[in-house]
Amino acid sequence: MNPSRKEFFKQAGAIVLGVAAGAGGTSLVSYAAPQSAAPTLPNPPWGYSKLDPQAAAERAYKGYYEAACMYGAFTGIVGELAAKAGPPYSSFPAMMMKYGEAGVVGWGTLCGALNGAAAAVYLLYAPAAGKPIINELYAWYGVEPLPVYRPRNPKRADTIVSSVSDSQLCHISITKWCLKSGFKSESPQRAERCARLAASVAYRAVELLNLQADGKFRPAHATTAAAARCLSCHGKGGMVDNVHISGQTSCTLCHADLSKHPVPIP
Amino acid sequence: MNPSRKEFFKQAGAIVLGVAAGAGGTSLVSYAAPQSAAPTLPNPPWGYSKLDPQAAAERAYKGYYEAACMYGAFTGIVGELAAKAGPPYSSFPAMMMKYGEAGVVGWGTLCGALNGAAAAVYLLYAPAAGKPIINELYAWYGVEPLPVYRPRNPKRADTIVSSVSDSQLCHISITKWCLKSGFKSESPQRAERCARLAASVAYRAVELLNLQADGKFRPAHATTAAAARCLSCHGKGGMVDNVHISGQTSCTLCHADLSKHPVPIP
């Protein structure tokens, strides 16, 4: 259980090679064996310098088709910094972000574009500056008709309609779009929609990061009035305090039937 | 908009210093200015060598109190590798994972422990090997009474009851625990519960990673029969195909009222 460092890496390398051989070998191509004189990277935050939102969106769009939504949004931001400035941005193992695909490997939880954008924000800014940016981005995502960004050279000529998700979850966001567009969730049109969504999120995130860089960031979206009403009892400091949610777009999307609410709703 | 590389970093550094000064200065301590001879890290997957699940759980528990749930679960795994093997594991800017706190900065979406564990899995294994591990971990989380891990030296002496979440979402997981335990969501007991949850998830993830390393990993949990019934029409290849979910614990947790389902449910 406690091999020497050399033995440890020998084991790790053998495992990766074994896995690659047994699973199509895709990892073999990109795997570089750790070296004893391996480098270290700075701790976050790494700092941010203003980017062109459209360039970030185009990179996110392309990134979606390489490794899905979370990677797309993340590389739209961090990949643009890498292209401009090289390391440490270019050293980040960004391909790991593929895990966020479709609400994490298909589980439909958090929208991957939002997951990737938030990861990028905390890599670049300390929490005190990054958290308000994420709050604004998430609140915007819940109420904005998306996707809003049209790439310069779209992969598909289809008209991609926009829809409001009322939620930050992949499952709800996609189902609302399917109901409005008439396309199925596994259709290429839905994939194109998510590529443009990742681009839209990267675009908006960079706009917010640029405002922060200029000292001009001000939140424009907040928890909706309807959700705030629920949180006045169920949220932090409320009488019930049992939901652990600081920001939200809609509670009644899931809690649709309030007829059994134990007390009259104020 | 296109400063030289030197100018770019000058701007980035100035921004970070400015933000730190304006927001309590916590970033100033950990910020290391990027250098022109900055290092590069290998692309993922970085490879994995077996860990002690208990050591990972203890590190996750401690990590929770340093930078919350996502960081806790992530560092429980990657931090253990770093302690054993140094770089590249020790070079990862792990503190960025604080963003996943409480379903991403308080939004109650994906449980941060699950977000952090999934990020670690895709850093270490290629998707073909990593995805089944995440599927198993997420399915297990949905049905298991959690937390299940008790740290060696708990910060609190309270008895922390376990609850089944039926969901991978922070909001649902915490509310179910609050309803069962009687503690409020902002209570220190709930924080202790989440610390032990991050430890439980890290423990289970390492068990699965170890099985994969030994070539013995076999999925033990799957989408529940109830959810599979819904997905047979609404999921991939189904007649409706409008939910974009590959794995799930419960559909009826949110879709509680099926009385208006447009066709008889098979």
Short mmCIF file of C-alpha atoms in Angstrom, two decimals:
data_model
loop_
_atom_site.label_atom_id
_atom_site.label_comp_id
_atom_site.label_asym_id
_atom_site.label_seq_id
_atom_site.Cartn_x
_atom_site.Cartn_y
_atom_site.Cartn_z
CA MET A 1 0.00 0.00 0.00
CA ASN A 2 2.95 2.36 0.34
CA PRO A 3 5.13 1.85 -2.70
CA SER A 4 8.10 4.07 -3.32
CA ARG A 5 7.46 7.04 -5.55
CA LYS A 6 9.04 5.27 -8.53
CA GLU A 7 7.02 2.15 -7.91
CA PHE A 8 3.88 4.26 -7.46
CA PHE A 9 4.21 5.84 -10.89
CA LYS A 10 5.12 2.50 -12.42
CA GLN A 11 1.81 1.18 -11.11
CA ALA A 12 -0.10 4.27 -12.24
CA GLY A 13 1.43 4.08 -15.71
CA ALA A 14 0.64 0.41 -16.01
CA ILE A 15 -2.95 1.05 -15.01
CA VAL A 16 -3.41 3.81 -17.55
CA LEU A 17 -1.86 1.70 -20.29
CA GLY A 18 -4.07 -1.22 -19.30
CA VAL A 19 -7.18 0.90 -19.29
CA ALA A 20 -6.31 2.49 -22.60
CA ALA A 21 -5.72 -0.90 -24.17
CA GLY A 22 -9.02 -2.19 -22.85
CA ALA A 23 -11.10 0.84 -23.72
CA GLY A 24 -10.20 1.91 -27.20
CA GLY A 25 -6.84 3.40 -26.34
CA THR A 26 -7.89 7.03 -26.47
CA SER A 27 -6.03 7.80 -23.28
CA LEU A 28 -2.80 6.44 -24.66
CA VAL A 29 -2.49 9.22 -27.19
CA SER A 30 -2.75 12.08 -24.74
CA TYR A 31 -1.09 10.49 -21.75
CA ALA A 32 2.30 11.83 -20.84
CA ALA A 33 4.05 9.88 -18.11
CA PRO A 34 4.69 11.97 -14.98
CA GLN A 35 8.34 12.88 -14.60
CA SER A 36 10.42 13.04 -11.47
CA ALA A 37 11.34 16.66 -12.22
CA ALA A 38 7.66 17.43 -12.68
CA PRO A 39 6.60 21.07 -12.59
CA THR A 40 4.37 22.92 -10.20
CA LEU A 41 1.69 25.45 -11.04
CA PRO A 42 0.66 28.50 -9.02
CA ASN A 43 -2.23 28.21 -6.62
CA PRO A 44 -5.42 29.91 -7.74
CA PRO A 45 -6.47 32.57 -8.43
CA TRP A 46 -4.36 32.81 -11.56
CA GLY A 47 -5.61 36.26 -12.53
CA TYR A 48 -7.58 37.45 -15.52
CA SER A 49 -6.98 39.89 -18.32
CA LYS A 50 -9.83 41.02 -20.56
CA LEU A 51 -10.86 38.79 -23.44
CA ASP A 52 -12.99 39.22 -26.53
CA PRO A 53 -16.38 37.62 -25.68
CA GLN A 54 -16.93 36.57 -29.29
CA ALA A 55 -13.56 34.80 -29.45
CA ALA A 56 -14.43 32.98 -26.23
CA ALA A 57 -17.82 31.99 -27.63
CA GLU A 58 -16.30 30.69 -30.87
CA ARG A 59 -13.76 28.63 -28.91
CA ALA A 60 -16.52 27.27 -26.65
CA TYR A 61 -18.61 26.31 -29.67
CA LYS A 62 -15.70 24.42 -31.20
CA GLY A 63 -14.83 22.92 -27.81
CA TYR A 64 -18.33 21.52 -27.41
CA TYR A 65 -17.84 19.33 -30.47
CA GLU A 66 -14.45 18.18 -29.11
CA ALA A 67 -15.38 17.24 -25.54
CA ALA A 68 -18.92 18.42 -24.74
CA CYS A 69 -20.52 21.28 -22.85
CA MET A 70 -18.47 21.69 -19.68
CA TYR A 71 -15.19 21.51 -21.56
CA GLY A 72 -16.60 23.89 -24.17
CA ALA A 73 -17.49 26.65 -21.72
CA PHE A 74 -14.30 26.13 -19.69
CA THR A 75 -11.95 26.21 -22.66
CA GLY A 76 -13.84 29.13 -24.16
CA ILE A 77 -12.52 31.15 -21.23
CA VAL A 78 -9.31 29.44 -20.07
CA GLY A 79 -8.35 28.33 -23.58
CA GLU A 80 -8.56 31.93 -24.77
CA LEU A 81 -6.25 32.98 -21.94
CA ALA A 82 -3.93 30.11 -22.89
CA ALA A 83 -3.87 31.23 -26.52
CA LYS A 84 -2.99 34.77 -25.48
CA ALA A 85 -0.60 34.11 -22.61
CA GLY A 86 0.51 30.47 -22.61
CA PRO A 87 1.29 28.96 -19.19
CA PRO A 88 -0.03 28.52 -16.60
CA TYR A 89 -3.35 28.72 -18.49
CA SER A 90 -2.11 26.41 -21.24
CA SER A 91 -0.89 23.92 -18.62
CA PHE A 92 -4.30 23.25 -17.14
CA PRO A 93 -5.45 19.69 -17.92
CA ALA A 94 -8.66 21.05 -19.44
CA MET A 95 -9.77 17.80 -21.05
CA MET A 96 -10.76 16.51 -17.58
CA MET A 97 -13.77 18.83 -17.86
CA LYS A 98 -15.41 16.37 -20.22
CA TYR A 99 -16.88 14.80 -17.06
CA GLY A 100 -19.55 17.50 -16.88
CA GLU A 101 -21.17 16.36 -20.12
CA ALA A 102 -24.99 16.38 -20.00
CA GLY A 103 -25.17 17.18 -16.28
CA VAL A 104 -22.16 14.91 -15.47
CA VAL A 105 -21.79 11.88 -17.75
CA GLY A 106 -25.47 12.03 -18.68
CA TRP A 107 -27.10 12.37 -15.25
CA GLY A 108 -28.90 15.57 -16.19
CA THR A 109 -27.83 17.47 -13.07
CA LEU A 110 -26.05 20.84 -13.38
CA CYS A 111 -25.81 22.21 -16.96
CA GLY A 112 -22.25 21.45 -18.06
CA ALA A 113 -21.77 24.91 -19.55
CA LEU A 114 -22.56 26.45 -16.15
CA ASN A 115 -20.32 23.92 -14.38
CA GLY A 116 -17.40 24.72 -16.69
CA ALA A 117 -17.85 28.47 -16.49
CA ALA A 118 -17.94 28.37 -12.67
CA ALA A 119 -14.78 26.23 -12.58
CA ALA A 120 -13.03 28.78 -14.80
CA VAL A 121 -14.18 31.72 -12.68
CA TYR A 122 -12.72 30.22 -9.47
CA LEU A 123 -9.47 29.37 -11.25
CA LEU A 124 -9.10 33.01 -12.26
CA TYR A 125 -10.60 34.99 -9.38
CA ALA A 126 -10.62 34.50 -5.62
CA PRO A 127 -14.03 33.51 -4.19
CA ALA A 128 -14.88 37.01 -2.94
CA ALA A 129 -14.72 38.31 -6.52
CA GLY A 130 -15.73 35.11 -8.29
CA LYS A 131 -18.89 34.24 -6.38
CA PRO A 132 -20.89 37.33 -7.46
CA ILE A 133 -19.94 36.59 -11.08
CA ILE A 134 -21.25 33.03 -10.81
CA ASN A 135 -24.39 34.22 -9.03
CA GLU A 136 -25.09 36.66 -11.85
CA LEU A 137 -24.33 34.11 -14.57
CA TYR A 138 -26.58 31.47 -13.00
CA ALA A 139 -29.44 33.88 -12.40
CA TRP A 140 -29.17 35.16 -15.99
CA TYR A 141 -29.17 31.60 -17.36
CA GLY A 142 -32.43 30.83 -15.55
CA VAL A 143 -34.45 33.61 -17.17
CA GLU A 144 -32.75 34.29 -20.54
CA PRO A 145 -34.00 32.75 -23.79
CA LEU A 146 -31.02 30.55 -24.75
CA PRO A 147 -29.03 29.90 -26.83
CA VAL A 148 -28.49 33.51 -27.81
CA TYR A 149 -25.10 33.22 -29.57
CA ARG A 150 -24.96 32.28 -33.26
CA PRO A 151 -21.53 31.01 -34.33
CA ARG A 152 -19.80 32.46 -37.39
CA ASN A 153 -19.80 29.13 -39.20
CA PRO A 154 -22.45 26.91 -37.62
CA LYS A 155 -22.10 23.19 -38.18
CA ARG A 156 -25.81 22.99 -38.95
CA ALA A 157 -27.99 25.31 -41.00
CA ASP A 158 -31.09 24.59 -38.86
CA THR A 159 -32.83 27.42 -37.14
CA ILE A 160 -32.13 26.80 -33.44
CA VAL A 161 -34.96 28.26 -31.37
CA SER A 162 -34.29 29.71 -27.94
CA SER A 163 -36.08 28.70 -24.75
CA VAL A 164 -36.15 29.82 -21.12
CA SER A 165 -35.06 27.06 -18.74
CA ASP A 166 -36.26 28.45 -15.37
CA SER A 167 -33.52 26.21 -13.99
CA GLN A 168 -29.77 25.62 -13.95
CA LEU A 169 -30.20 21.88 -14.50
CA CYS A 170 -29.34 20.13 -17.76
CA HIS A 171 -32.43 17.91 -17.72
CA ILE A 172 -34.89 20.76 -17.31
CA SER A 173 -33.03 23.09 -19.67
CA ILE A 174 -32.99 20.47 -22.43
CA THR A 175 -36.55 19.22 -21.92
CA LYS A 176 -37.91 22.77 -22.10
CA TRP A 177 -36.03 23.25 -25.36
CA CYS A 178 -37.26 19.92 -26.76
CA LEU A 179 -40.87 20.81 -25.93
CA LYS A 180 -40.52 24.19 -27.63
CA SER A 181 -38.49 23.12 -30.67
CA GLY A 182 -40.10 19.76 -31.30
CA PHE A 183 -36.68 18.13 -31.67
CA LYS A 184 -35.72 15.04 -29.69
CA SER A 185 -33.10 15.16 -26.97
CA GLU A 186 -30.76 12.86 -28.87
CA SER A 187 -31.13 14.78 -32.15
CA PRO A 188 -28.21 16.58 -33.83
CA GLN A 189 -30.27 19.76 -33.59
CA ARG A 190 -30.29 19.43 -29.79
CA ALA A 191 -26.52 18.92 -29.81
CA GLU A 192 -26.16 22.06 -31.92
CA ARG A 193 -28.39 23.88 -29.44
CA CYS A 194 -26.10 22.83 -26.58
CA ALA A 195 -22.99 23.85 -28.55
CA ARG A 196 -24.50 27.31 -28.99
CA LEU A 197 -25.56 27.31 -25.35
CA ALA A 198 -21.97 26.62 -24.24
CA ALA A 199 -20.91 29.48 -26.52
CA SER A 200 -23.62 31.76 -25.08
CA VAL A 201 -22.53 30.99 -21.51
CA ALA A 202 -18.84 31.57 -22.33
CA TYR A 203 -19.74 34.86 -24.02
CA ARG A 204 -21.76 36.07 -21.04
CA ALA A 205 -19.15 34.87 -18.53
CA VAL A 206 -16.43 36.81 -20.35
CA GLU A 207 -18.61 39.91 -20.41
CA LEU A 208 -18.96 39.62 -16.63
CA LEU A 209 -15.26 38.85 -16.12
CA ASN A 210 -14.40 41.92 -18.22
CA LEU A 211 -16.69 44.10 -16.14
CA GLN A 212 -15.05 42.75 -13.00
CA ALA A 213 -11.61 43.47 -14.49
CA ASP A 214 -12.67 47.06 -15.11
CA GLY A 215 -14.14 47.39 -11.62
CA LYS A 216 -17.55 47.91 -13.20
CA PHE A 217 -19.29 44.65 -12.35
CA ARG A 218 -22.76 45.12 -10.85
CA PRO A 219 -25.28 42.27 -10.47
CA ALA A 220 -28.18 42.71 -12.90
CA HIS A 221 -30.11 39.54 -12.01
CA ALA A 222 -31.11 38.15 -8.65
CA THR A 223 -33.23 35.42 -7.14
CA THR A 224 -36.71 35.85 -8.62
CA ALA A 225 -39.43 37.38 -6.44
CA ALA A 226 -41.35 34.09 -6.44
CA ALA A 227 -38.35 32.09 -5.24
CA ALA A 228 -37.41 34.78 -2.74
CA ARG A 229 -40.86 34.42 -1.19
CA CYS A 230 -40.27 30.69 -0.60
CA LEU A 231 -36.75 31.31 0.69
CA SER A 232 -37.99 33.90 3.18
CA CYS A 233 -39.16 30.94 5.29
CA HIS A 234 -37.18 27.98 3.87
CA GLY A 235 -33.86 29.72 3.25
CA LYS A 236 -31.06 30.96 5.46
CA GLY A 237 -32.35 32.70 8.57
CA GLY A 238 -35.93 31.71 7.77
CA MET A 239 -38.35 30.04 10.19
CA VAL A 240 -37.98 26.64 8.52
CA ASP A 241 -34.44 26.93 7.09
CA ASN A 242 -34.37 23.54 5.37
CA VAL A 243 -33.38 24.06 1.74
CA HIS A 244 -29.78 25.35 1.77
CA ILE A 245 -30.24 27.46 -1.32
CA SER A 246 -28.87 30.99 -1.63
CA GLY A 247 -29.97 31.73 -5.21
CA GLN A 248 -32.78 30.30 -7.31
CA THR A 249 -34.96 30.93 -10.37
CA SER A 250 -38.02 28.81 -9.65
CA CYS A 251 -39.19 26.62 -6.77
CA THR A 252 -42.59 25.73 -8.24
CA LEU A 253 -41.09 24.09 -11.30
CA CYS A 254 -40.64 20.99 -9.11
CA HIS A 255 -42.86 21.92 -6.17
CA ALA A 256 -45.82 22.40 -8.48
CA ASP A 257 -48.51 21.29 -6.06
CA LEU A 258 -48.58 23.52 -2.99
CA SER A 259 -52.11 22.48 -2.00
CA LYS A 260 -50.67 20.44 0.86
CA HIS A 261 -48.42 23.22 2.16
CA PRO A 262 -48.89 22.85 5.94
CA VAL A 263 -49.46 26.54 6.64
CA PRO A 264 -51.01 29.31 4.53
CA ILE A 265 -48.37 30.70 2.17
CA PRO A 266 -47.74 34.35 3.06
CA MET B 1 -7.33 44.15 -26.55
CA ASN B 2 -4.18 42.40 -27.68
CA PRO B 3 -1.48 43.33 -25.21
CA SER B 4 1.92 41.74 -25.38
CA ARG B 5 2.40 38.71 -23.17
CA LYS B 6 4.29 40.77 -20.59
CA GLU B 7 1.62 43.43 -20.63
CA PHE B 8 -1.09 40.79 -20.40
CA PHE B 9 0.31 39.32 -17.21
CA LYS B 10 0.92 42.79 -15.82
CA GLN B 11 -2.77 43.46 -16.28
CA ALA B 12 -3.76 40.09 -14.85
CA GLY B 13 -1.55 40.58 -11.81
CA ALA B 14 -2.87 44.07 -11.23
CA ILE B 15 -6.42 42.78 -11.35
CA VAL B 16 -5.75 40.03 -8.85
CA LEU B 17 -4.00 42.41 -6.50
CA GLY B 18 -6.84 44.88 -6.89
CA VAL B 19 -9.47 42.26 -6.21
CA ALA B 20 -7.57 40.91 -3.24
CA ALA B 21 -7.21 44.35 -1.74
CA GLY B 22 -10.91 45.01 -2.22
CA ALA B 23 -12.17 41.70 -0.97
CA GLY B 24 -10.31 40.84 2.17
CA GLY B 25 -7.05 40.00 0.53
CA THR B 26 -7.27 36.23 0.88
CA SER B 27 -6.16 35.74 -2.69
CA LEU B 28 -2.99 37.70 -2.12
CA VAL B 29 -1.53 35.03 0.12
CA SER B 30 -1.93 32.17 -2.32
CA TYR B 31 -1.34 34.04 -5.54
CA ALA B 32 1.92 33.28 -7.27
CA ALA B 33 2.58 35.50 -10.27
CA PRO B 34 2.84 33.50 -13.51
CA GLN B 35 6.40 33.31 -14.76
CA SER B 36 7.68 33.40 -18.29
CA ALA B 37 9.40 30.03 -17.81
CA ALA B 38 6.15 28.59 -16.51
CA PRO B 39 5.80 24.82 -16.44
CA THR B 40 3.46 22.53 -18.31
CA LEU B 41 1.54 19.58 -16.93
CA PRO B 42 0.65 16.35 -18.73
CA ASN B 43 -2.73 16.06 -20.38
CA PRO B 44 -5.21 13.84 -18.57
CA PRO B 45 -5.55 11.04 -17.72
CA TRP B 46 -2.76 11.28 -15.16
CA GLY B 47 -3.08 7.69 -14.01
CA TYR B 48 -4.05 6.21 -10.67
CA SER B 49 -2.39 3.98 -8.12
CA LYS B 50 -4.38 2.40 -5.32
CA LEU B 51 -5.10 4.49 -2.22
CA ASP B 52 -6.33 3.73 1.28
CA PRO B 53 -10.06 4.66 1.28
CA GLN B 54 -9.92 5.67 4.94
CA ALA B 55 -6.99 8.03 4.36
CA ALA B 56 -8.92 9.59 1.45
CA ALA B 57 -12.02 9.97 3.64
CA GLU B 58 -10.04 11.61 6.46
CA ARG B 59 -8.46 14.04 3.99
CA ALA B 60 -11.88 14.82 2.47
CA TYR B 61 -13.34 15.46 5.93
CA LYS B 62 -10.54 17.89 6.77
CA GLY B 63 -10.79 19.43 3.29
CA TYR B 64 -14.49 20.15 3.76
CA TYR B 65 -13.70 22.46 6.67
CA GLU B 66 -10.99 24.17 4.59
CA ALA B 67 -12.89 24.87 1.36
CA ALA B 68 -16.25 23.01 1.38
CA CYS B 69 -17.68 19.87 -0.15
CA MET B 70 -16.39 19.80 -3.73
CA TYR B 71 -12.85 20.62 -2.66
CA GLY B 72 -13.15 18.08 0.16
CA ALA B 73 -14.05 15.14 -2.07
CA PHE B 74 -11.59 16.19 -4.79
CA THR B 75 -8.65 16.62 -2.44
CA GLY B 76 -9.55 13.43 -0.61
CA ILE B 77 -8.60 11.62 -3.81
CA VAL B 78 -6.12 13.87 -5.67
CA GLY B 79 -4.59 15.22 -2.46
CA GLU B 80 -3.85 11.67 -1.32
CA LEU B 81 -2.13 11.00 -4.64
CA ALA B 82 -0.20 14.26 -4.20
CA ALA B 83 0.90 13.26 -0.69
CA LYS B 84 2.16 9.91 -2.00
CA ALA B 85 3.64 10.93 -5.33
CA GLY B 86 4.06 14.71 -5.53
CA PRO B 87 3.69 16.25 -8.99
CA PRO B 88 1.75 16.37 -11.19
CA TYR B 89 -0.95 15.63 -8.58
CA SER B 90 0.46 18.18 -6.15
CA SER B 91 0.56 20.80 -8.93
CA PHE B 92 -3.16 20.79 -9.56
CA PRO B 93 -4.74 24.12 -8.44
CA ALA B 94 -7.19 22.21 -6.24
CA MET B 95 -8.47 25.24 -4.35
CA MET B 96 -10.45 26.25 -7.45
CA MET B 97 -12.85 23.43 -6.53
CA LYS B 98 -14.34 25.60 -3.81
CA TYR B 99 -16.76 26.79 -6.49
CA GLY B 100 -18.86 23.63 -6.11
CA GLU B 101 -19.85 24.54 -2.54
CA ALA B 102 -23.53 23.81 -1.78
CA GLY B 103 -24.40 22.90 -5.36
CA VAL B 104 -22.15 25.67 -6.82
CA VAL B 105 -21.81 28.77 -4.61
CA GLY B 106 -25.09 27.97 -2.84
CA TRP B 107 -27.38 27.26 -5.80
CA GLY B 108 -28.29 23.79 -4.54
CA THR B 109 -27.65 22.05 -7.87
CA LEU B 110 -25.25 19.09 -8.06
CA CYS B 111 -23.94 17.87 -4.67
CA GLY B 112 -20.42 19.28 -4.42
CA ALA B 113 -18.98 16.01 -3.15
CA LEU B 114 -20.24 14.29 -6.30
CA ASN B 115 -18.97 17.14 -8.50
CA GLY B 116 -15.51 16.94 -6.94
CA ALA B 117 -15.29 13.15 -7.12
CA ALA B 118 -16.29 13.17 -10.81
CA ALA B 119 -13.69 15.84 -11.59
CA ALA B 120 -11.02 13.71 -9.90
CA VAL B 121 -12.08 10.56 -11.77
CA TYR B 122 -11.70 12.23 -15.19
CA LEU B 123 -8.35 13.71 -14.19
CA LEU B 124 -7.08 10.21 -13.38
CA TYR B 125 -8.83 7.93 -15.86
CA ALA B 126 -9.81 8.32 -19.51
CA PRO B 127 -13.58 8.66 -20.09
CA ALA B 128 -14.05 5.04 -21.18
CA ALA B 129 -12.82 3.84 -17.77
CA GLY B 130 -13.97 6.84 -15.74
CA LYS B 131 -17.58 7.08 -16.84
CA PRO B 132 -18.67 3.69 -15.38
CA ILE B 133 -17.06 4.68 -12.08
CA ILE B 134 -19.02 7.94 -11.96
CA ASN B 135 -22.23 6.14 -12.97
CA GLU B 136 -21.78 3.68 -10.13
CA LEU B 137 -20.89 6.39 -7.60
CA TYR B 138 -23.89 8.53 -8.54
CA ALA B 139 -26.33 5.61 -8.52
CA TRP B 140 -24.98 4.49 -5.11
CA TYR B 141 -25.33 8.02 -3.71
CA GLY B 142 -29.01 8.14 -4.68
CA VAL B 143 -30.02 5.06 -2.69
CA GLU B 144 -27.50 4.80 0.15
CA PRO B 145 -28.21 6.16 3.66
CA LEU B 146 -25.55 8.90 3.94
CA PRO B 147 -23.30 9.93 5.51
CA VAL B 148 -21.87 6.52 6.27
CA TYR B 149 -18.27 7.48 7.20
CA ARG B 150 -17.44 8.51 10.77
CA PRO B 151 -14.16 10.41 11.03
CA ARG B 152 -11.53 9.38 13.58
CA ASN B 153 -11.72 12.70 15.38
CA PRO B 154 -15.03 14.34 14.52
CA LYS B 155 -15.28 18.09 15.04
CA ARG B 156 -18.66 17.59 16.68
CA ALA B 157 -19.85 14.97 19.13
CA ASP B 158 -23.43 15.04 17.79
CA THR B 159 -24.97 11.90 16.47
CA ILE B 160 -25.28 12.55 12.73
CA VAL B 161 -28.18 10.54 11.34
CA SER B 162 -28.08 9.18 7.82
CA SER B 163 -30.72 9.76 5.16
CA VAL B 164 -31.44 8.57 1.64
CA SER B 165 -31.47 11.43 -0.88
CA ASP B 166 -33.13 9.76 -3.91
CA SER B 167 -31.25 12.45 -5.84
CA GLN B 168 -27.78 13.72 -6.73
CA LEU B 169 -28.77 17.32 -6.04
CA CYS B 170 -27.51 19.27 -3.03
CA HIS B 171 -30.87 20.88 -2.30
CA ILE B 172 -32.78 17.61 -2.19
CA SER B 173 -30.04 15.73 -0.36
CA ILE B 174 -29.85 18.37 2.36
CA THR B 175 -33.59 18.93 2.72
CA LYS B 176 -34.19 15.19 3.14
CA TRP B 177 -31.54 15.14 5.85
CA CYS B 178 -33.01 18.22 7.57
CA LEU B 179 -36.48 16.66 7.59
CA LYS B 180 -35.12 13.44 9.09
CA SER B 181 -32.67 14.93 11.59
CA GLY B 182 -34.68 17.94 12.68
CA PHE B 183 -31.63 20.19 12.27
CA LYS B 184 -31.75 23.34 10.20
CA SER B 185 -29.87 23.65 6.93
CA GLU B 186 -27.61 26.40 8.29
CA SER B 187 -26.84 24.52 11.52
CA PRO B 188 -23.33 23.33 12.41
CA GLN B 189 -24.76 19.80 12.59
CA ARG B 190 -25.74 20.05 8.91
CA ALA B 191 -22.23 21.24 8.07
CA GLU B 192 -20.81 18.27 9.97
CA ARG B 193 -23.17 16.01 8.04
CA CYS B 194 -21.86 17.41 4.75
CA ALA B 195 -18.24 17.02 5.91
CA ARG B 196 -18.94 13.36 6.62
CA LEU B 197 -20.81 13.08 3.32
CA ALA B 198 -17.77 14.39 1.42
CA ALA B 199 -15.69 11.84 3.34
CA SER B 200 -18.19 9.07 2.51
CA VAL B 201 -18.13 9.94 -1.19
CA ALA B 202 -14.31 10.07 -1.27
CA TYR B 203 -14.17 6.70 0.52
CA ARG B 204 -16.56 5.08 -1.94
CA ALA B 205 -14.88 6.69 -4.97
CA VAL B 206 -11.49 5.32 -3.87
CA GLU B 207 -12.99 1.86 -3.37
CA LEU B 208 -14.27 2.01 -6.96
CA LEU B 209 -11.00 3.43 -8.30
CA ASN B 210 -9.12 0.64 -6.53
CA LEU B 211 -11.39 -1.99 -8.06
CA GLN B 212 -10.79 -0.44 -11.48
CA ALA B 213 -7.05 -0.48 -10.83
CA ASP B 214 -7.26 -4.20 -10.06
CA GLY B 215 -9.41 -4.86 -13.13
CA LYS B 216 -12.21 -5.96 -10.79
CA PHE B 217 -14.66 -3.08 -11.15
CA ARG B 218 -18.22 -4.20 -11.82
CA PRO B 219 -21.25 -1.88 -11.53
CA ALA B 220 -23.38 -2.80 -8.52
CA HIS B 221 -26.01 -0.06 -8.85
CA ALA B 222 -27.99 1.06 -11.87
CA THR B 223 -30.87 3.33 -12.77
CA THR B 224 -33.76 2.27 -10.54
CA ALA B 225 -36.59 0.21 -12.05
CA ALA B 226 -39.03 3.09 -11.53
CA ALA B 227 -36.81 5.60 -13.35
CA ALA B 228 -36.00 3.07 -16.07
CA ARG B 229 -39.73 2.75 -16.75
CA CYS B 230 -39.99 6.52 -17.39
CA LEU B 231 -36.81 6.52 -19.47
CA SER B 232 -38.09 3.70 -21.66
CA CYS B 233 -40.26 6.36 -23.37
CA HIS B 234 -38.60 9.64 -22.39
CA GLY B 235 -34.95 8.57 -22.60
CA LYS B 236 -32.54 7.84 -25.42
CA GLY B 237 -34.19 5.80 -28.19
CA GLY B 238 -37.60 6.11 -26.54
CA MET B 239 -40.77 7.25 -28.29
CA VAL B 240 -40.68 10.70 -26.68
CA ASP B 241 -36.91 11.11 -26.13
CA ASN B 242 -37.08 14.49 -24.41
CA VAL B 243 -35.18 14.23 -21.14
CA HIS B 244 -31.50 13.63 -22.04
CA ILE B 245 -30.83 11.55 -18.96
CA SER B 246 -28.81 8.34 -19.06
CA GLY B 247 -28.89 7.50 -15.33
CA GLN B 248 -31.35 8.43 -12.60
CA THR B 249 -32.60 7.46 -9.14
CA SER B 250 -36.09 8.97 -9.06
CA CYS B 251 -38.28 10.85 -11.54
CA THR B 252 -41.35 11.11 -9.32
CA LEU B 253 -39.52 13.08 -6.64
CA CYS B 254 -40.16 16.17 -8.79
CA HIS B 255 -42.78 14.78 -11.17
CA ALA B 256 -44.99 13.81 -8.25
CA ASP B 257 -48.33 14.34 -9.94
CA LEU B 258 -48.69 12.09 -12.97
CA SER B 259 -52.48 12.41 -13.07
CA LYS B 260 -52.16 14.64 -16.14
CA HIS B 261 -49.80 12.30 -17.99
CA PRO B 262 -51.20 12.49 -21.55
CA VAL B 263 -51.23 8.73 -22.17
CA PRO B 264 -51.71 5.76 -19.82
CA ILE B 265 -48.36 4.93 -18.17
CA PRO B 266 -47.29 1.45 -19.23
#
